[in-house]
Structure formats: structure tokens, C-alpha cells
CSV table of C-alpha atoms in Angstrom, one decimal:
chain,number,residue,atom,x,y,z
A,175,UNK,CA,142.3,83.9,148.4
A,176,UNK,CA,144.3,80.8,149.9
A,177,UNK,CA,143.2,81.7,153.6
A,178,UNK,CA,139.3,82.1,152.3
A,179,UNK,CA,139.1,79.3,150.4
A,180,UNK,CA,140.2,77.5,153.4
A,181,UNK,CA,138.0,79.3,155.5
A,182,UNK,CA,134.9,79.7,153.8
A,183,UNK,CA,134.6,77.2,151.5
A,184,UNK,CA,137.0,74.0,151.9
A,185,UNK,CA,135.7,74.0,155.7
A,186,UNK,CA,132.0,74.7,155.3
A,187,UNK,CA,131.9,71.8,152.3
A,188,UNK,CA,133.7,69.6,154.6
A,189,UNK,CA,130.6,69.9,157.2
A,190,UNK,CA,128.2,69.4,154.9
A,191,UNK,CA,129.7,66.7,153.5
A,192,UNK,CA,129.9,65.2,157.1
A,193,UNK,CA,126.5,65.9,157.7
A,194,UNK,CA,125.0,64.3,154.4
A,195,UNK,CA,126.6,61.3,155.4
A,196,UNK,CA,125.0,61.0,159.0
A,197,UNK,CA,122.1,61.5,158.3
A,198,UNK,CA,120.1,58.2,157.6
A,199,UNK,CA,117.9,57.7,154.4
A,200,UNK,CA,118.1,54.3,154.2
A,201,UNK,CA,114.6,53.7,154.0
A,202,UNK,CA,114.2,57.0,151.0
A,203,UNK,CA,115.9,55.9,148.2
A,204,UNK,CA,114.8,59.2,145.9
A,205,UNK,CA,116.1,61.3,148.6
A,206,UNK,CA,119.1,59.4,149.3
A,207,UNK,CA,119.8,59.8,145.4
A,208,UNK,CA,119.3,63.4,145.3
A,209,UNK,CA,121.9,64.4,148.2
A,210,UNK,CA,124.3,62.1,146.6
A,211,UNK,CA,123.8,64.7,143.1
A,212,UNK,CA,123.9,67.3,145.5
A,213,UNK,CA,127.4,65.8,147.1
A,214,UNK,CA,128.5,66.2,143.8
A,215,UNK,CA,127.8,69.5,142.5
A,216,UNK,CA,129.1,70.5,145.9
A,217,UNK,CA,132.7,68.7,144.9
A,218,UNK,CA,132.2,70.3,141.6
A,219,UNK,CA,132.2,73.9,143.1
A,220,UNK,CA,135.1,73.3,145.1
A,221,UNK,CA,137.2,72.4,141.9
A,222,UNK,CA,135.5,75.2,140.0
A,223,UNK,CA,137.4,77.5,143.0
A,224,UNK,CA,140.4,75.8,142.9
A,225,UNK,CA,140.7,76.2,139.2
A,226,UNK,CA,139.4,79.9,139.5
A,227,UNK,CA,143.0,79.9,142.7
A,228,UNK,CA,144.9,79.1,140.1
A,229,UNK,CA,143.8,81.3,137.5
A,230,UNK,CA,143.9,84.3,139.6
A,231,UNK,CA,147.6,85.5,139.8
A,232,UNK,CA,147.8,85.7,136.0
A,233,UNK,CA,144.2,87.3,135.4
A,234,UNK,CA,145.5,90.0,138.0
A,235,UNK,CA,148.3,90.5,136.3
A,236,UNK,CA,147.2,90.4,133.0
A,237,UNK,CA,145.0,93.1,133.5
A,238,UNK,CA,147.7,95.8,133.3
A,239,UNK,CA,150.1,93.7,131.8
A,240,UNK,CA,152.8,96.4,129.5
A,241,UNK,CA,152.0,93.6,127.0
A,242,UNK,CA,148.8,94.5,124.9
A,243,UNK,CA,148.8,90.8,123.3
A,244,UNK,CA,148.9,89.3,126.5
A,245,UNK,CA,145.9,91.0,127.9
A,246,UNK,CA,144.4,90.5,124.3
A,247,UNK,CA,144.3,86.6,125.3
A,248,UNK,CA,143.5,87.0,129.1
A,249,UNK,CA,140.5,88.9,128.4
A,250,UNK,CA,139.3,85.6,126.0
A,251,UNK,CA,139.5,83.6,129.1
A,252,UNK,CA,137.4,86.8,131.1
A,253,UNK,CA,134.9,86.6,128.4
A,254,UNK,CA,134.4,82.9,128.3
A,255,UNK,CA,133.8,82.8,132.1
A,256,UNK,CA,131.7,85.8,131.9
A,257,UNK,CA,129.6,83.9,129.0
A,258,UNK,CA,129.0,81.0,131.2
A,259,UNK,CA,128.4,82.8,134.6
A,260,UNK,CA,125.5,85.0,132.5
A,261,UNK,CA,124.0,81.5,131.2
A,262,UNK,CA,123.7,79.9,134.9
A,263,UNK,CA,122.2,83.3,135.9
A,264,UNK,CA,119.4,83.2,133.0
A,265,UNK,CA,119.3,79.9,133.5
A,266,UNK,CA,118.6,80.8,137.0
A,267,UNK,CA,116.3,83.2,136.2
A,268,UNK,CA,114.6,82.2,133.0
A,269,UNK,CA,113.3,84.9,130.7
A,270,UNK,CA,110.6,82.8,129.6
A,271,UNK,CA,109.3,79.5,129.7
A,272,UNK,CA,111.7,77.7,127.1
A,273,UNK,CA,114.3,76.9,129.8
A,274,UNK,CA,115.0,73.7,130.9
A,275,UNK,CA,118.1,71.6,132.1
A,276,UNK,CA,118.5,71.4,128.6
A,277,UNK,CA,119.3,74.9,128.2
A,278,UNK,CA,122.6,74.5,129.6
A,279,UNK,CA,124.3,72.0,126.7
A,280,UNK,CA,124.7,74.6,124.2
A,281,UNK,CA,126.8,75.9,126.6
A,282,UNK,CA,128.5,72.8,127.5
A,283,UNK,CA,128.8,72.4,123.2
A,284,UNK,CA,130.9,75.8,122.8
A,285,UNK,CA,133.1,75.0,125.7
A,286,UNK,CA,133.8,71.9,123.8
A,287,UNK,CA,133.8,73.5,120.6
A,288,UNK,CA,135.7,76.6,122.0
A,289,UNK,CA,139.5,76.3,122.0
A,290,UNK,CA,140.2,80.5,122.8
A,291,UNK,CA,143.8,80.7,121.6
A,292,UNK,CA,144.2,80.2,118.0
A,293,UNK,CA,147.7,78.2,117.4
A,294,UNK,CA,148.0,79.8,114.2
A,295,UNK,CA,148.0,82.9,116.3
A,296,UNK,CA,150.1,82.3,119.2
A,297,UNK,CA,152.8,80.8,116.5
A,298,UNK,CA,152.8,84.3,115.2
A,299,UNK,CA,153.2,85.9,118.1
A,300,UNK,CA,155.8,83.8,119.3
A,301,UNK,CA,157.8,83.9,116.0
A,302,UNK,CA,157.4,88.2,116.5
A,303,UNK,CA,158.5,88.0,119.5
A,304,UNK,CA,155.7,89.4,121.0
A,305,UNK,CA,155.3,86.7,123.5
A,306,UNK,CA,157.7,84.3,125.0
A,307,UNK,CA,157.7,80.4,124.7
A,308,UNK,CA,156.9,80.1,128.8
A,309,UNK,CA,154.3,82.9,128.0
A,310,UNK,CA,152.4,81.3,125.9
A,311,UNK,CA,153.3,77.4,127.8
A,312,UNK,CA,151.4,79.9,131.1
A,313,UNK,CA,148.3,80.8,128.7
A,314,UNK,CA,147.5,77.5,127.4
A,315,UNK,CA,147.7,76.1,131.0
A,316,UNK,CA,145.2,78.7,132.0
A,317,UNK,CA,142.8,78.1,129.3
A,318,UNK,CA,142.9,74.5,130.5
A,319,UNK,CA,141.6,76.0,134.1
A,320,UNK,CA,139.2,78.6,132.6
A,321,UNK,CA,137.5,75.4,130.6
A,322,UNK,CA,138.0,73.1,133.8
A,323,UNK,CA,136.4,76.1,135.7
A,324,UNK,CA,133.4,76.2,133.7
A,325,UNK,CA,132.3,72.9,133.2
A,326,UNK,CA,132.2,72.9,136.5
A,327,UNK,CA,130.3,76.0,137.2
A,328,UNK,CA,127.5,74.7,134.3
A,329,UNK,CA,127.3,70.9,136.4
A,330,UNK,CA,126.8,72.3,139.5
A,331,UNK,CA,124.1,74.6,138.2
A,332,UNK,CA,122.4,71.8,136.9
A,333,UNK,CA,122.1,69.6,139.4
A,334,UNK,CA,121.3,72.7,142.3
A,335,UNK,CA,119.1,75.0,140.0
A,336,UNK,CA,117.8,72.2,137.9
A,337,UNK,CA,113.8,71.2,138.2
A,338,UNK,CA,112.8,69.8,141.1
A,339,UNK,CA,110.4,67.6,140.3
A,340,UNK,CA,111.5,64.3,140.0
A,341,UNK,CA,109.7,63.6,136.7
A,342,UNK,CA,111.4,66.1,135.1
A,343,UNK,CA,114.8,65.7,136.8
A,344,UNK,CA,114.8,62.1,135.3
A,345,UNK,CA,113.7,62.6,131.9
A,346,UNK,CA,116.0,66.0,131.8
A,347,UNK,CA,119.4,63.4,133.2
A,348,UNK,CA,118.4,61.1,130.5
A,349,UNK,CA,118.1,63.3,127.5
A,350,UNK,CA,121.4,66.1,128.9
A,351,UNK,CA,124.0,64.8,126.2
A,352,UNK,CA,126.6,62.9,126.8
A,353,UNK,CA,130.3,63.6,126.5
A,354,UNK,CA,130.5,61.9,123.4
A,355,UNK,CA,127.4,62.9,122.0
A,356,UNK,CA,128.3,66.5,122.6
A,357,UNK,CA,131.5,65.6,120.6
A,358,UNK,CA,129.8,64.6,118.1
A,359,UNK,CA,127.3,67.7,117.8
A,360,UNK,CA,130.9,69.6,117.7
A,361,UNK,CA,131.7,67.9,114.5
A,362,UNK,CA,128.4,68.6,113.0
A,363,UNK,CA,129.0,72.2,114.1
A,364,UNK,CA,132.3,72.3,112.3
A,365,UNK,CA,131.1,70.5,109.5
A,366,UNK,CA,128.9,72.8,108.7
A,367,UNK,CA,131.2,75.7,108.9
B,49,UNK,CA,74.6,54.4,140.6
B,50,UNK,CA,76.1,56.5,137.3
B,51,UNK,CA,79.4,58.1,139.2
B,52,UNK,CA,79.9,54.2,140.1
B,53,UNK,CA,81.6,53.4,137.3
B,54,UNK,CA,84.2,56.3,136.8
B,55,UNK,CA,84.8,56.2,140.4
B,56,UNK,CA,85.8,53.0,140.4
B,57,UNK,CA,88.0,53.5,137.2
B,58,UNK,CA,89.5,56.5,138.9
B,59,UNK,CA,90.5,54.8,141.9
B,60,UNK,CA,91.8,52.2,139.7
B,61,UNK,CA,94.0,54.4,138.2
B,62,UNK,CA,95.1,56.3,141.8
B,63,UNK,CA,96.4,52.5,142.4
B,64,UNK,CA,97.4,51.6,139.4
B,65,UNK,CA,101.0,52.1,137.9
B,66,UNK,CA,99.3,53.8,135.3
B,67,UNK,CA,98.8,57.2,137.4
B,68,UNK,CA,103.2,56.9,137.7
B,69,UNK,CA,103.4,56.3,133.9
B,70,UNK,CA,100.8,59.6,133.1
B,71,UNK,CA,103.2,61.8,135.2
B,72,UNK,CA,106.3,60.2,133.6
B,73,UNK,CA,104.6,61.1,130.6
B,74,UNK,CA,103.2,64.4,131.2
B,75,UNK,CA,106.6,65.8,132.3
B,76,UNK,CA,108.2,64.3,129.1
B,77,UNK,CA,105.5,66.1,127.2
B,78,UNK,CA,106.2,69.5,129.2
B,79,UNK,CA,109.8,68.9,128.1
B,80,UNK,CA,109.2,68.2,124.6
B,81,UNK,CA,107.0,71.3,124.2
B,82,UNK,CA,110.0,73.1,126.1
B,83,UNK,CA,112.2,72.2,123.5
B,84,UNK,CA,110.4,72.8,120.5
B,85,UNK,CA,109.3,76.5,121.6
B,86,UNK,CA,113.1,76.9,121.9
B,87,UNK,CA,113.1,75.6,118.3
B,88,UNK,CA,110.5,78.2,117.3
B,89,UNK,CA,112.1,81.1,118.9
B,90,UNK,CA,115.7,80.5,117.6
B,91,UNK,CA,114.3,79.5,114.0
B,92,UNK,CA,112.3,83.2,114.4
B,93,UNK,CA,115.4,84.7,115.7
B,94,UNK,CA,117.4,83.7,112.8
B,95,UNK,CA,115.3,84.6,110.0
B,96,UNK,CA,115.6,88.5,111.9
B,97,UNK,CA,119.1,88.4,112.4
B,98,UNK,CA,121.8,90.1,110.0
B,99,UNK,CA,124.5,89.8,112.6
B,100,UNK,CA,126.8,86.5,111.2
B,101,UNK,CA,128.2,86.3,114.8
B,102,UNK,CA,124.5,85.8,116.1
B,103,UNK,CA,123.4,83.4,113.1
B,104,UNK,CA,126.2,81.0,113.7
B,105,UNK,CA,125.6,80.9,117.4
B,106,UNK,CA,122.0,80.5,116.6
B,107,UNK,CA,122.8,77.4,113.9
B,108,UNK,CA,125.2,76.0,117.0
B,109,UNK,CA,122.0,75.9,119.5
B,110,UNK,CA,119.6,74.6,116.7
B,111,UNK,CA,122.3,72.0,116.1
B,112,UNK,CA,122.3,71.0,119.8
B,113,UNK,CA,118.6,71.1,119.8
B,114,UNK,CA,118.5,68.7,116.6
B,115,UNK,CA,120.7,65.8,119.0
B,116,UNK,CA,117.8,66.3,122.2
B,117,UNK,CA,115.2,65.9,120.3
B,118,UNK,CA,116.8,63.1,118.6
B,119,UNK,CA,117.7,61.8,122.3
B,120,UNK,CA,114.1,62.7,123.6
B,121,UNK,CA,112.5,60.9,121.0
B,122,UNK,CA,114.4,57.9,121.2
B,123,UNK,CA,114.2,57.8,125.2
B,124,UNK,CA,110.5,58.0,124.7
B,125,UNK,CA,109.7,55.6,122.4
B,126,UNK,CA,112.1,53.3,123.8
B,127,UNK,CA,110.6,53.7,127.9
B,128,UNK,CA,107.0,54.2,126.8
B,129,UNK,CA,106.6,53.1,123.5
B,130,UNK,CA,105.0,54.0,120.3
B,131,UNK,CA,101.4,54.6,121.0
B,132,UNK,CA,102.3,57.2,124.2
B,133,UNK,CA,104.6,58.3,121.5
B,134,UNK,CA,101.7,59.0,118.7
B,135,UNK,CA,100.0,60.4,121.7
B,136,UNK,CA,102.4,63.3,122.2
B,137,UNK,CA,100.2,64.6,118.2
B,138,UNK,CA,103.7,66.4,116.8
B,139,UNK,CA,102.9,67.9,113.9
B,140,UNK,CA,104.8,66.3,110.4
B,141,UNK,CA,106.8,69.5,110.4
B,142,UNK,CA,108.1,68.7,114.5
B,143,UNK,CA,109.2,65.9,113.1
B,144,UNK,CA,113.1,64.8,113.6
């Protein structure tokens, strides 16, 4: 995975990055805008890789790990990723005419909302001696990646798969909520429940 | 002439900032509508459902919806203001 990443994606992001910043668009300001999003979601893919590198060993693993509560949690992080690759492919691919760059902050609300491992439950599990303290230390550093990972994945897909009308990009940037807004839709969410 | 007039008005317009604004506004109303068919279908969705999972992901999205709209409508009153606003004719029940 090492030798790919450096091969097919570290090098071919390097050259477009090299060529979005020859080219001249002094004198087109809206275009000059747009490859700097696109610069962006292209950095944001690249760290959505990087976190999916160091995921990898332990999702291998996992999979046919002796431990049954161990693959219990890695499959979490599986379905999480899974989630969010399905919503940037309907999102993609809209069903109907409801989607919008909007579509993607519900998304973006349960990865806030969503912390996978309950502590409650790995405090359990640790106290049966069903998983070791660097187990569970290996888990919760993955869950960090799997969240990192798709973040990343659902900025990227806004900004590349978004609407290209300009119009619509604009009023779509201004309306996507914020990091803190989100945070605070969270606490309505769990307010509620 | 009779087509004097409008034409002038529509060229007016074609130079005018105005013909910028009514495509600013257009695609906010496109977005607007966007959302609140969203809002339909969910609200539809989850007066079907008997799955709990489904309902509470369902409340989660309307939730999400609820701060948009909120944003959407305070964008637009705030870059346009009130009367493109009044224009956009929600019904009392879109209402925030």
C-alpha cells in the first residue's frame, strides 16, 4: 500500500498541484477560486489515504482476529466508512431531486455525534479481560483515523461533486454548517434523546 | 412602437445588476425548494416508519434540516432582504 500510495497518488497530486499553480488566471478570479477549492479537496484525499494507511494493518487483522470482541469493534469502524462511502455515492448519484451540497451535513452531524466505542463498554471489556489496555489504547487511535478518514472523504466530495453552477456553489458554501454550528445541532440531537 | 418599451426594459435589465441578483435569487430559491422537499419526504418517511433505528436517524436529519433553513433564511434576508424574501411565497406552515 506504501509503494502505491507513493506511486499513484502522492506523485500524480504532486503534478497536479504543480500544474494548478502554472497555469495563470490572474485575470479570472472565479476560476482562480475554484482550483484553489479543488487544491483542496485534492489535499483532503490524500489525508483521507493516509488515514485509510494507517488504518489498514489492524482492519486486516481484525478481520480474523481469535478475538470475537475485537472484530466486534473493527467492524464499527468498517460500517462507519461504509455509511459514508454509500452517502458520497448517492450523493453522487442522486435518487431524486432533493439532493443538494446540503445533503452531505447530516452526514457530517453523525460523525460528530458518532463516537463508535462506548467507554462504558470497553471499561467492561477491559476489566473481563477480554481486551488488553494497549488493545483498546490501538482502537481508539483507529477510530480517531476512521473519523479523520471520513471527514475527509465527505469535503472532498463536496467540493468535486458539488453543483457547478456558481450561484448555487455560493449560496450552498454559505448555508453548509459550520463546525460549531454542527456542534450545536449535536446537542439538540442529544437533547432530545 | 409597442415592443419599444419592454425592449428597452429588457435590455435594461441584461445590463443591469439586477439580471446578477435574479440568478442569485433564483438559485437560492431552487435551494430552498430543495430543502423543503427533503423536509416533506423525511416528515412522510417518518409518519411510515415503525423501525426506532430509522425514526431517530430520521429526527437527526430533520434536526439538521431545522439549522439550514434557519441558516438559509437568515443568509437571505440578510444578502437580499425582506421583500426578495416575501417573494420566495412560503407557505405559514414552511415557516422556521
Amino acid at each position: 500500500m506504501e509503494q502505491r500510495y507513493e506511486e499513484h497518488i502522492k506523485s500524480i497530486h504532486d503534478a497536479i498541484i504543480a500544474y494548478s499553480f502554472e497555469i495563470q488566471l490572474a485575470d479570472r478570479p472565479g476560476l482562480s477560486a475554484r482550483l484553489h477549492e479543488y487544491r483542496t479537496a485534492g489535499r483532503s484525499i490524500l489525508e483521507a489515504v493516509k488515514a485509510m494507511k494507517h488504518l489498514n494493518k489492524n482492519l486486516q487483522v481484525s478481520v480474523n482476529h481469535y478475538n470475537a470482541d475485537i472484530r466486534e469493534q473493527y467492524d464499527m469502524i468498517r460500517r462507519q466508512i461504509v455509511q459514508v462511502l454509500r452517502t458520497v455515492d448517492a450523493f453522487k448519484e442522486p435518487l431524486d431531486d432533493t439532493s443538494s451540497g446540503l445533503s452531505l451535513d447530516a452526514e457530517r452531524a453523525k460523525l460528530e455525534n458518532a463516537s463508535l466505542f462506548s467507554e462504558s463498554r470497553l471499561g467492561e471489556l477491559l476489566r473481563a479481560h477480554r481486551l488488553s489496555a494497549p488493545m483498546i489504547g490501538s482502537m481508539l487511535k483507529d477510530e480517531g483515523y476512521s473519523k479523520l478518514l471520513c471527514s475527509k472523504m465527505l469535503f472532498a466530495a463536496s467540493v468535486i461533486l458539488g453543483s457547478t453552477d456558481e450561484a448555487t456553489r455560493k449560496f450552498e458554501q454559505a448555508i453548509t454548517l459550520t463546525e460549531e454550528e454542527l456542534q450545536g445541532v449535536v446537542q439538540e440531537q442529544a437533547a432530545r434523546t | 412602437m409597442k415592443t419599444k418599451k419592454p425592449l428597452r426594459r429588457t435590455k435594461a435589465l441584461f445590463d443591469s445588476d439586477e439580471r446578477e441578483q435574479l440568478k442569485q435569487r433564483t438559485a437560492l430559491v431552487k435551494l430552498l425548494k430543495k430543502l423543503r422537499k427533503r423536509r416533506h419526504q423525511l416528515k412522510h418517511e417518518l409518519a411510515e416508519t415503525s423501525d426506532s433505528q430509522r425514526s431517530q436517524q430520521i429526527k437527526d436529519e430533520l434536526q439538521v434540516l431545522k439549522a439550514q433553513r434557519k441558516k438559509a433564511w437568515n443568509y437571505s434576508a440578510h444578502s437580499m432582504g425582506k421583500t426578495a424574501i416575501q417573494r420566495l411565497k412560503w407557505s405559514s406552515s414552511d415557516q422556521i
